[in-house]
């Protein structure tokens, strides 16, 4: 629950917004954030147009004309966010205060149901020589099929007093979850990030984490026995030990009954982290929009996640990203027809196809509401957003801005 | 007094600016902030002009041409400030660090001289039924005359060991001040914010506040006896218990000898909170400007408060707000004739007549000084300020910017 006592601590601004909730105001309004993953981009040549600027987006341009635009900074200037911090910011949480361990993110990404008694870790298959030293930290990048077969073997490994789960991810990557009472997650990575040396023993920084470390060391020793004849996948390293983070829900912080309309497990998991209802929504953008229509009257807030602007950017395929943006633009009229009170379109970070990766560049934002102060922006794109009324601002303020424009926040101070 | 020890604590940036004061620089310069309350607005229709953009303001436009413009964020993006936080920001104080309780604001608003041994509370007359349960939280909104008569009765109520003061505000609202040694203000509201239940007993969260709570409970019990036959004004609830906040003065933080030229008690009280001299200034804008002329040589800093841009906005009267802005514009030449070194015109928040209330929208700012970097802005208005040299910035940095432009701040670091 929120309260004034939180103001000076972590998540201070969330606690402030929580206080400002205007409990007396009649509800019935709907806020919506459409996230085109990795939306922001770069021109291929200096002076050229970005993917978004190249795309023909009459509907997004219409939103920009009628709404107010800006650029969001997911974390801090120059910081490239992963999907975790990128989304936490969009959900109205300070990504510097709330950290999601890699083990948890990997588990969310394969839809593993992490619980309160779990410590999750990211595992790598590696190759060990006769002396037990690492010769290849990624075991020659095995096929995902081999990864699955090796994980099947590892499921035999038992540790007294702690339940363990092993699930394959892809190539050399897998997830291990240690489940038991009082397990801490202040445990070092066993991956030494080097070859020619043995994996590191796990150590716990406190009593609870020491308990985890003991289970980890036993599990690794047994796993190494089980994999003895399986070179090059005859060893394991673990890193990013993490418990499920305690994050106040969006209902608690922002008073919003929220639904996540996301196809991929990672984003569904991130939405679940902040207490959203993660709904069945099919597998295509058309399915997602149908889901939105079906549930429109049941929620105050919708988060709709569109993956393909990011994946085409990661592939370095400028033309394909342009195409995916255009497909995204095409559903805007259907979304507007529902009559949202506040509609926001943005990304969780930039993924310029020129860089084939996430980047630190600010992310285009358009916010449409009857209460917004319109600006001179008439097209939705990076260079146009630079002149928008929202300016450049930390992404974590976007949800409060949505709340303000829905007139859901009370005055601060008399 | 200011010092480096404060840097990491509350008011950190104030302490930094305090350190930067350049004691060696010759004085004699004058900085001035003209505050048109609730200055920022919204167009009535998307794409239209705001009140300020509609108004004919040749003198403010001249300042914008010769100076530098921007938009200030009073608290945080999306947060609508009350008058307290709005003004603290303009006075160079972090409104998230310095909070002014409602009791104190109400007392300031009626010009009650709150002292160091006082705890002030906002009181409401309410209607109680035979069982002592609230049937109307505002006692049917009595006339202000009846409120005054009831307060006169309440002045009889005495509590052992604590002096009490009761003053009417308006309709059902009044102020109670508890004066004594060692009274804390961590006391809950007795207003349950509901009908059908009795007022809540006061409880103190610490020993000093427990002492206050005991006095409050005795006072309420006696007050209820005194008002027994006075339905519908036969009960009271109290909230916003607050001591006078300890805020370093503008002299201490910024080295400024400051005068407040404000007509309304609330703003006079806010200025007194930060140690300004609150001077007699008549009741019209013309009187206020004459006061400025009279005192010009006696102070380093003037705060002039103009109320009517806010009150017309609160009334939802677009045309009247435009008119009030034009009247304000008309006095600018007289102010400039005095030869200020730095002249700033802004508001403490936006009050769009479209919303009939304070809002979260950024506030137009123009800063004129010989040392400013002029920008391309040629008209004073929300959309023009968006392209100004000051960008969008927290309002609490405006006073340091004034100091800098007056060359009153030293270098930070060697």
CSV table of N, CA, C and O in Angstrom, one decimal, chain B residues 304-393:
chain,number,residue,atom,x,y,z
B,304,UNK,N,6.1,40.1,-6.9
B,304,UNK,CA,4.8,40.8,-7.0
B,304,UNK,C,3.8,39.8,-7.5
B,304,UNK,O,4.0,39.1,-8.5
B,305,UNK,N,2.7,39.7,-6.7
B,305,UNK,CA,1.7,38.6,-7.0
B,305,UNK,C,0.4,39.3,-7.5
B,305,UNK,O,-0.1,40.2,-7.0
B,306,UNK,N,0.0,38.7,-8.7
B,306,UNK,CA,-1.2,39.2,-9.4
B,306,UNK,C,-2.2,38.1,-9.4
B,306,UNK,O,-2.0,37.0,-10.0
B,307,UNK,N,-3.4,38.3,-8.7
B,307,UNK,CA,-4.3,37.2,-8.5
B,307,UNK,C,-5.3,36.8,-9.6
B,307,UNK,O,-5.7,35.7,-9.8
B,308,UNK,N,-5.6,37.8,-10.4
B,308,UNK,CA,-6.9,37.7,-11.2
B,308,UNK,C,-6.8,36.8,-12.5
B,308,UNK,O,-7.8,36.4,-13.0
B,309,UNK,N,-5.5,36.5,-12.9
B,309,UNK,CA,-5.4,35.5,-14.0
B,309,UNK,C,-5.8,34.1,-13.5
B,309,UNK,O,-6.3,33.3,-14.3
B,310,UNK,N,-5.6,33.9,-12.2
B,310,UNK,CA,-6.1,32.6,-11.6
B,310,UNK,C,-7.6,32.6,-11.4
B,310,UNK,O,-8.2,31.6,-11.7
B,311,UNK,N,-8.1,33.6,-10.7
B,311,UNK,CA,-9.5,33.6,-10.3
B,311,UNK,C,-10.4,33.6,-11.6
B,311,UNK,O,-11.4,32.9,-11.5
B,312,UNK,N,-10.0,34.3,-12.6
B,312,UNK,CA,-10.8,34.2,-13.8
B,312,UNK,C,-10.7,32.8,-14.5
B,312,UNK,O,-11.7,32.3,-15.0
B,313,UNK,N,-9.5,32.2,-14.4
B,313,UNK,CA,-9.4,30.8,-14.9
B,313,UNK,C,-10.3,29.9,-14.1
B,313,UNK,O,-11.0,29.0,-14.7
B,314,UNK,N,-10.2,30.0,-12.8
B,314,UNK,CA,-11.1,29.1,-11.9
B,314,UNK,C,-12.5,29.3,-12.2
B,314,UNK,O,-13.3,28.4,-12.1
B,315,UNK,N,-12.9,30.5,-12.6
B,315,UNK,CA,-14.3,30.8,-13.0
B,315,UNK,C,-14.7,30.2,-14.4
B,315,UNK,O,-15.8,30.2,-14.8
B,316,UNK,N,-13.7,29.7,-15.1
B,316,UNK,CA,-13.9,29.2,-16.4
B,316,UNK,C,-14.3,30.4,-17.4
B,316,UNK,O,-14.9,30.1,-18.5
B,317,UNK,N,-13.8,31.6,-17.1
B,317,UNK,CA,-14.1,32.7,-18.0
B,317,UNK,C,-12.9,33.1,-18.8
B,317,UNK,O,-12.0,33.9,-18.5
B,318,UNK,N,-12.8,32.5,-20.0
B,318,UNK,CA,-11.7,32.6,-20.9
B,318,UNK,C,-11.5,34.1,-21.3
B,318,UNK,O,-10.4,34.7,-21.1
B,319,UNK,N,-12.6,34.8,-21.6
B,319,UNK,CA,-12.5,36.2,-22.1
B,319,UNK,C,-12.0,37.1,-20.9
B,319,UNK,O,-11.1,38.0,-21.1
B,320,UNK,N,-12.5,36.8,-19.7
B,320,UNK,CA,-12.0,37.6,-18.6
B,320,UNK,C,-10.6,37.4,-18.2
B,320,UNK,O,-9.8,38.3,-17.9
B,321,UNK,N,-10.1,36.1,-18.4
B,321,UNK,CA,-8.7,35.8,-18.2
B,321,UNK,C,-7.8,36.6,-19.2
B,321,UNK,O,-6.8,37.2,-18.8
B,322,UNK,N,-8.3,36.6,-20.4
B,322,UNK,CA,-7.6,37.3,-21.5
B,322,UNK,C,-7.5,38.8,-21.1
B,322,UNK,O,-6.4,39.4,-21.1
B,323,UNK,N,-8.6,39.4,-20.6
B,323,UNK,CA,-8.6,40.8,-20.2
B,323,UNK,C,-7.6,41.0,-19.0
B,323,UNK,O,-6.9,42.0,-19.0
B,324,UNK,N,-7.6,40.1,-18.1
B,324,UNK,CA,-6.7,40.3,-16.9
B,324,UNK,C,-5.3,40.2,-17.3
B,324,UNK,O,-4.4,40.9,-16.7
B,325,UNK,N,-5.0,39.3,-18.3
B,325,UNK,CA,-3.6,39.3,-18.8
B,325,UNK,C,-3.2,40.6,-19.4
B,325,UNK,O,-2.1,41.1,-19.3
B,326,UNK,N,-4.2,41.2,-20.2
B,326,UNK,CA,-3.9,42.4,-20.9
B,326,UNK,C,-3.6,43.6,-19.9
B,326,UNK,O,-2.8,44.4,-20.1
B,327,UNK,N,-4.4,43.5,-18.8
B,327,UNK,CA,-4.2,44.6,-17.7
B,327,UNK,C,-2.8,44.4,-17.1
B,327,UNK,O,-2.1,45.4,-16.7
B,328,UNK,N,-2.4,43.2,-16.9
B,328,UNK,CA,-1.1,42.9,-16.4
B,328,UNK,C,0.0,43.3,-17.3
B,328,UNK,O,1.0,44.0,-16.9
B,329,UNK,N,-0.2,43.1,-18.6
B,329,UNK,CA,0.7,43.5,-19.6
B,329,UNK,C,1.0,45.0,-19.6
B,329,UNK,O,2.1,45.5,-19.8
B,330,UNK,N,-0.1,45.7,-19.3
B,330,UNK,CA,-0.1,47.2,-19.3
B,330,UNK,C,0.9,47.8,-18.3
B,330,UNK,O,1.4,48.9,-18.5
B,331,UNK,N,1.2,47.1,-17.2
B,331,UNK,CA,2.1,47.7,-16.2
B,331,UNK,C,3.5,47.4,-16.4
B,331,UNK,O,4.4,48.0,-15.8
B,332,UNK,N,3.8,46.5,-17.4
B,332,UNK,CA,5.2,46.1,-17.7
B,332,UNK,C,6.1,47.4,-17.9
B,332,UNK,O,7.2,47.4,-17.4
B,333,UNK,N,5.7,48.3,-18.7
B,333,UNK,CA,6.6,49.5,-19.0
B,333,UNK,C,7.0,50.2,-17.7
B,333,UNK,O,8.2,50.6,-17.6
B,334,UNK,N,6.0,50.4,-16.8
B,334,UNK,CA,6.4,51.0,-15.5
B,334,UNK,C,7.4,50.2,-14.7
B,334,UNK,O,8.3,50.8,-14.1
B,335,UNK,N,7.3,48.9,-14.8
B,335,UNK,CA,8.2,48.1,-14.0
B,335,UNK,C,9.6,48.1,-14.7
B,335,UNK,O,10.6,48.2,-14.0
B,336,UNK,N,9.6,48.1,-16.0
B,336,UNK,CA,10.9,48.1,-16.7
B,336,UNK,C,11.6,49.5,-16.5
B,336,UNK,O,12.8,49.5,-16.5
B,337,UNK,N,10.8,50.5,-16.4
B,337,UNK,CA,11.4,51.9,-16.2
B,337,UNK,C,12.2,52.0,-14.9
B,337,UNK,O,13.1,52.8,-14.8
B,338,UNK,N,12.0,51.1,-14.0
B,338,UNK,CA,12.7,51.1,-12.8
B,338,UNK,C,14.1,50.6,-13.0
B,338,UNK,O,15.0,50.7,-12.1
B,339,UNK,N,14.3,49.9,-14.1
B,339,UNK,CA,15.7,49.4,-14.4
B,339,UNK,C,16.1,48.1,-13.6
B,339,UNK,O,17.2,48.1,-13.1
B,340,UNK,N,15.3,47.1,-13.6
B,340,UNK,CA,15.7,45.9,-12.9
B,340,UNK,C,16.9,45.3,-13.7
B,340,UNK,O,17.0,45.4,-14.9
B,341,UNK,N,17.7,44.5,-12.9
B,341,UNK,CA,18.8,43.8,-13.6
B,341,UNK,C,18.3,42.5,-14.1
B,341,UNK,O,18.8,42.1,-15.2
B,342,UNK,N,17.3,41.9,-13.4
B,342,UNK,CA,16.7,40.7,-13.9
B,342,UNK,C,15.2,40.8,-13.7
B,342,UNK,O,14.8,41.2,-12.6
B,343,UNK,N,14.4,40.6,-14.7
B,343,UNK,CA,13.0,40.7,-14.6
B,343,UNK,C,12.4,39.4,-15.2
B,343,UNK,O,12.7,39.0,-16.3
B,344,UNK,N,11.6,38.7,-14.3
B,344,UNK,CA,11.0,37.4,-14.7
B,344,UNK,C,9.5,37.6,-14.7
B,344,UNK,O,8.9,38.2,-13.7
B,345,UNK,N,8.8,37.1,-15.7
B,345,UNK,CA,7.3,37.1,-15.6
B,345,UNK,C,6.9,35.6,-15.8
B,345,UNK,O,7.3,34.9,-16.8
B,346,UNK,N,6.1,35.1,-14.9
B,346,UNK,CA,5.7,33.7,-15.0
B,346,UNK,C,4.4,33.5,-14.1
B,346,UNK,O,3.8,34.5,-13.6
B,347,UNK,N,4.0,32.3,-13.9
B,347,UNK,CA,2.9,31.9,-13.0
B,347,UNK,C,3.4,30.9,-12.1
B,347,UNK,O,4.4,30.3,-12.2
B,348,UNK,N,2.6,30.6,-11.0
B,348,UNK,CA,2.9,29.5,-10.1
B,348,UNK,C,2.4,28.2,-10.6
B,348,UNK,O,2.8,27.1,-10.1
B,349,UNK,N,1.5,28.2,-11.5
B,349,UNK,CA,0.9,27.0,-12.1
B,349,UNK,C,0.0,27.5,-13.3
B,349,UNK,O,-0.1,28.7,-13.5
B,350,UNK,N,-0.5,26.5,-14.0
B,350,UNK,CA,-1.5,26.9,-15.0
B,350,UNK,C,-2.9,26.8,-14.4
B,350,UNK,O,-3.2,26.0,-13.5
B,351,UNK,N,-3.8,27.6,-14.9
B,351,UNK,CA,-5.3,27.5,-14.5
B,351,UNK,C,-6.0,27.7,-15.8
B,351,UNK,O,-6.5,28.8,-16.1
B,352,UNK,N,-6.2,26.7,-16.6
B,352,UNK,CA,-6.9,26.8,-17.9
B,352,UNK,C,-8.4,27.1,-17.6
B,352,UNK,O,-9.0,26.3,-16.8
B,353,UNK,N,-8.9,28.1,-18.2
B,353,UNK,CA,-10.4,28.4,-18.0
B,353,UNK,C,-11.2,27.2,-18.5
B,353,UNK,O,-12.3,26.9,-18.0
B,354,UNK,N,-10.7,26.4,-19.5
B,354,UNK,CA,-11.3,25.3,-20.0
B,354,UNK,C,-11.5,24.2,-18.9
B,354,UNK,O,-12.5,23.5,-18.9
B,355,UNK,N,-10.6,24.1,-18.0
B,355,UNK,CA,-10.7,23.1,-16.9
B,355,UNK,C,-11.3,23.7,-15.6
B,355,UNK,O,-11.6,23.0,-14.6
B,356,UNK,N,-11.3,25.0,-15.5
B,356,UNK,CA,-11.8,25.7,-14.3
B,356,UNK,C,-11.1,25.3,-13.0
B,356,UNK,O,-11.7,25.3,-12.0
B,357,UNK,N,-9.8,25.0,-13.2
B,357,UNK,CA,-9.0,24.6,-12.0
B,357,UNK,C,-7.6,24.7,-12.3
B,357,UNK,O,-7.2,24.9,-13.5
B,358,UNK,N,-6.8,24.7,-11.3
B,358,UNK,CA,-5.3,24.5,-11.5
B,358,UNK,C,-5.1,23.3,-12.4
B,358,UNK,O,-5.9,22.4,-12.4
B,359,UNK,N,-4.0,23.3,-13.1
B,359,UNK,CA,-3.6,22.1,-13.8
B,359,UNK,C,-2.1,21.8,-13.8
B,359,UNK,O,-1.4,22.6,-13.2
B,360,UNK,N,-1.8,20.7,-14.4
B,360,UNK,CA,-0.4,20.2,-14.5
B,360,UNK,C,0.4,20.8,-15.6
B,360,UNK,O,1.6,20.5,-15.8
B,361,UNK,N,-0.3,21.5,-16.5
B,361,UNK,CA,0.4,21.9,-17.7
B,361,UNK,C,1.6,22.9,-17.4
B,361,UNK,O,1.4,23.8,-16.5
B,362,UNK,N,2.7,22.8,-18.1
B,362,UNK,CA,3.8,23.7,-17.9
B,362,UNK,C,3.5,25.2,-18.0
B,362,UNK,O,2.5,25.5,-18.7
B,363,UNK,N,4.2,26.0,-17.3
B,363,UNK,CA,3.9,27.4,-17.2
B,363,UNK,C,4.9,28.3,-18.0
B,363,UNK,O,6.1,28.1,-17.9
B,364,UNK,N,4.3,29.2,-18.8
B,364,UNK,CA,5.2,30.1,-19.5
B,364,UNK,C,6.1,30.9,-18.6
B,364,UNK,O,5.7,31.4,-17.6
B,365,UNK,N,7.3,31.1,-19.1
B,365,UNK,CA,8.3,31.9,-18.3
B,365,UNK,C,9.0,32.8,-19.3
B,365,UNK,O,9.4,32.4,-20.4
B,366,UNK,N,9.2,34.1,-19.0
B,366,UNK,CA,10.2,34.9,-19.7
B,366,UNK,C,11.1,35.5,-18.7
B,366,UNK,O,10.7,35.9,-17.6
B,367,UNK,N,12.4,35.4,-19.0
B,367,UNK,CA,13.5,35.9,-18.1
B,367,UNK,C,14.2,37.0,-19.0
B,367,UNK,O,14.7,36.7,-20.0
B,368,UNK,N,14.2,38.2,-18.5
B,368,UNK,CA,14.9,39.3,-19.1
B,368,UNK,C,16.1,39.7,-18.3
B,368,UNK,O,16.0,39.9,-17.1
B,369,UNK,N,17.2,39.8,-18.9
B,369,UNK,CA,18.4,40.3,-18.3
B,369,UNK,C,19.4,40.7,-19.3
B,369,UNK,O,19.4,40.1,-20.4
B,370,UNK,N,20.4,41.5,-19.0
B,370,UNK,CA,21.4,41.9,-20.0
B,370,UNK,C,22.3,40.7,-20.3
B,370,UNK,O,22.9,40.6,-21.4
B,371,UNK,N,22.3,39.7,-19.4
B,371,UNK,CA,23.2,38.6,-19.5
B,371,UNK,C,22.6,37.4,-20.1
B,371,UNK,O,23.2,36.3,-20.1
B,372,UNK,N,21.3,37.5,-20.6
B,372,UNK,CA,20.7,36.3,-21.0
B,372,UNK,C,21.0,36.0,-22.5
B,372,UNK,O,21.3,36.9,-23.3
B,373,UNK,N,21.0,34.7,-22.8
B,373,UNK,CA,21.2,34.3,-24.2
B,373,UNK,C,19.8,34.4,-24.9
B,373,UNK,O,19.0,33.6,-24.6
B,374,UNK,N,19.7,35.4,-25.7
B,374,UNK,CA,18.3,35.5,-26.4
B,374,UNK,C,18.1,34.3,-27.3
B,374,UNK,O,19.0,33.7,-27.8
B,375,UNK,N,16.8,34.1,-27.5
B,375,UNK,CA,16.4,33.0,-28.4
B,375,UNK,C,15.5,33.5,-29.5
B,375,UNK,O,15.4,34.7,-29.7
B,376,UNK,N,14.8,32.6,-30.2
B,376,UNK,CA,14.1,33.1,-31.4
B,376,UNK,C,12.6,33.5,-31.0
B,376,UNK,O,11.8,33.8,-31.9
B,377,UNK,N,12.3,33.4,-29.7
B,377,UNK,CA,10.9,33.7,-29.3
B,377,UNK,C,10.6,35.2,-29.4
B,377,UNK,O,11.4,36.0,-28.9
B,378,UNK,N,9.5,35.5,-30.1
B,378,UNK,CA,9.1,36.9,-30.3
B,378,UNK,C,7.8,37.2,-29.7
B,378,UNK,O,7.3,38.4,-29.7
B,379,UNK,N,7.1,36.2,-29.2
B,379,UNK,CA,5.8,36.4,-28.5
B,379,UNK,C,5.8,35.6,-27.2
B,379,UNK,O,6.3,34.5,-27.2
B,380,UNK,N,5.1,36.2,-26.2
B,380,UNK,CA,5.0,35.5,-25.0
B,380,UNK,C,3.7,34.6,-25.0
B,380,UNK,O,2.6,35.1,-24.9
B,381,UNK,N,3.9,33.3,-25.1
B,381,UNK,CA,2.7,32.4,-25.1
B,381,UNK,C,3.3,31.0,-24.9
B,381,UNK,O,4.5,30.7,-25.1
B,382,UNK,N,2.4,30.0,-24.6
B,382,UNK,CA,2.7,28.7,-24.3
B,382,UNK,C,3.5,28.0,-25.5
B,382,UNK,O,4.5,27.4,-25.3
B,383,UNK,N,3.0,28.2,-26.7
B,383,UNK,CA,3.6,27.4,-27.8
B,383,UNK,C,4.9,28.1,-28.2
B,383,UNK,O,5.9,27.4,-28.6
B,384,UNK,N,5.0,29.4,-28.0
B,384,UNK,CA,6.3,30.1,-28.3
B,384,UNK,C,7.3,29.7,-27.3
B,384,UNK,O,8.5,29.5,-27.6
B,385,UNK,N,6.9,29.7,-26.0
B,385,UNK,CA,7.9,29.4,-24.9
B,385,UNK,C,8.5,28.0,-25.1
B,385,UNK,O,9.6,27.7,-24.6
B,386,UNK,N,7.7,27.1,-25.8
B,386,UNK,CA,8.2,25.7,-26.0
B,386,UNK,C,9.5,25.8,-26.8
B,386,UNK,O,10.3,24.8,-26.8
B,387,UNK,N,9.7,26.8,-27.6
B,387,UNK,CA,10.9,26.9,-28.4
B,387,UNK,C,12.0,27.8,-27.7
B,387,UNK,O,13.0,28.2,-28.4
B,388,UNK,N,11.7,28.2,-26.5
B,388,UNK,CA,12.6,29.1,-25.8
B,388,UNK,C,13.9,28.5,-25.3
B,388,UNK,O,14.1,27.3,-25.1
B,389,UNK,N,14.8,29.4,-25.0
B,389,UNK,CA,16.2,29.0,-24.5
B,389,UNK,C,16.2,28.4,-23.2
B,389,UNK,O,17.2,27.7,-22.9
B,390,UNK,N,15.2,28.5,-22.3
B,390,UNK,CA,15.2,27.9,-21.0
B,390,UNK,C,14.7,26.5,-21.1
B,390,UNK,O,14.8,25.7,-20.1
B,391,UNK,N,14.1,26.1,-22.2
B,391,UNK,CA,13.5,24.7,-22.3
B,391,UNK,C,12.4,24.5,-21.3
B,391,UNK,O,11.8,25.5,-20.9
B,392,UNK,N,12.2,23.3,-20.9
B,392,UNK,CA,11.3,23.0,-19.8
B,392,UNK,C,12.1,22.6,-18.6
B,392,UNK,O,13.0,21.8,-18.7
B,393,UNK,N,11.8,23.2,-17.5
B,393,UNK,CA,12.7,23.0,-16.3
B,393,UNK,C,11.8,23.1,-15.1
B,393,UNK,O,10.8,23.7,-15.0
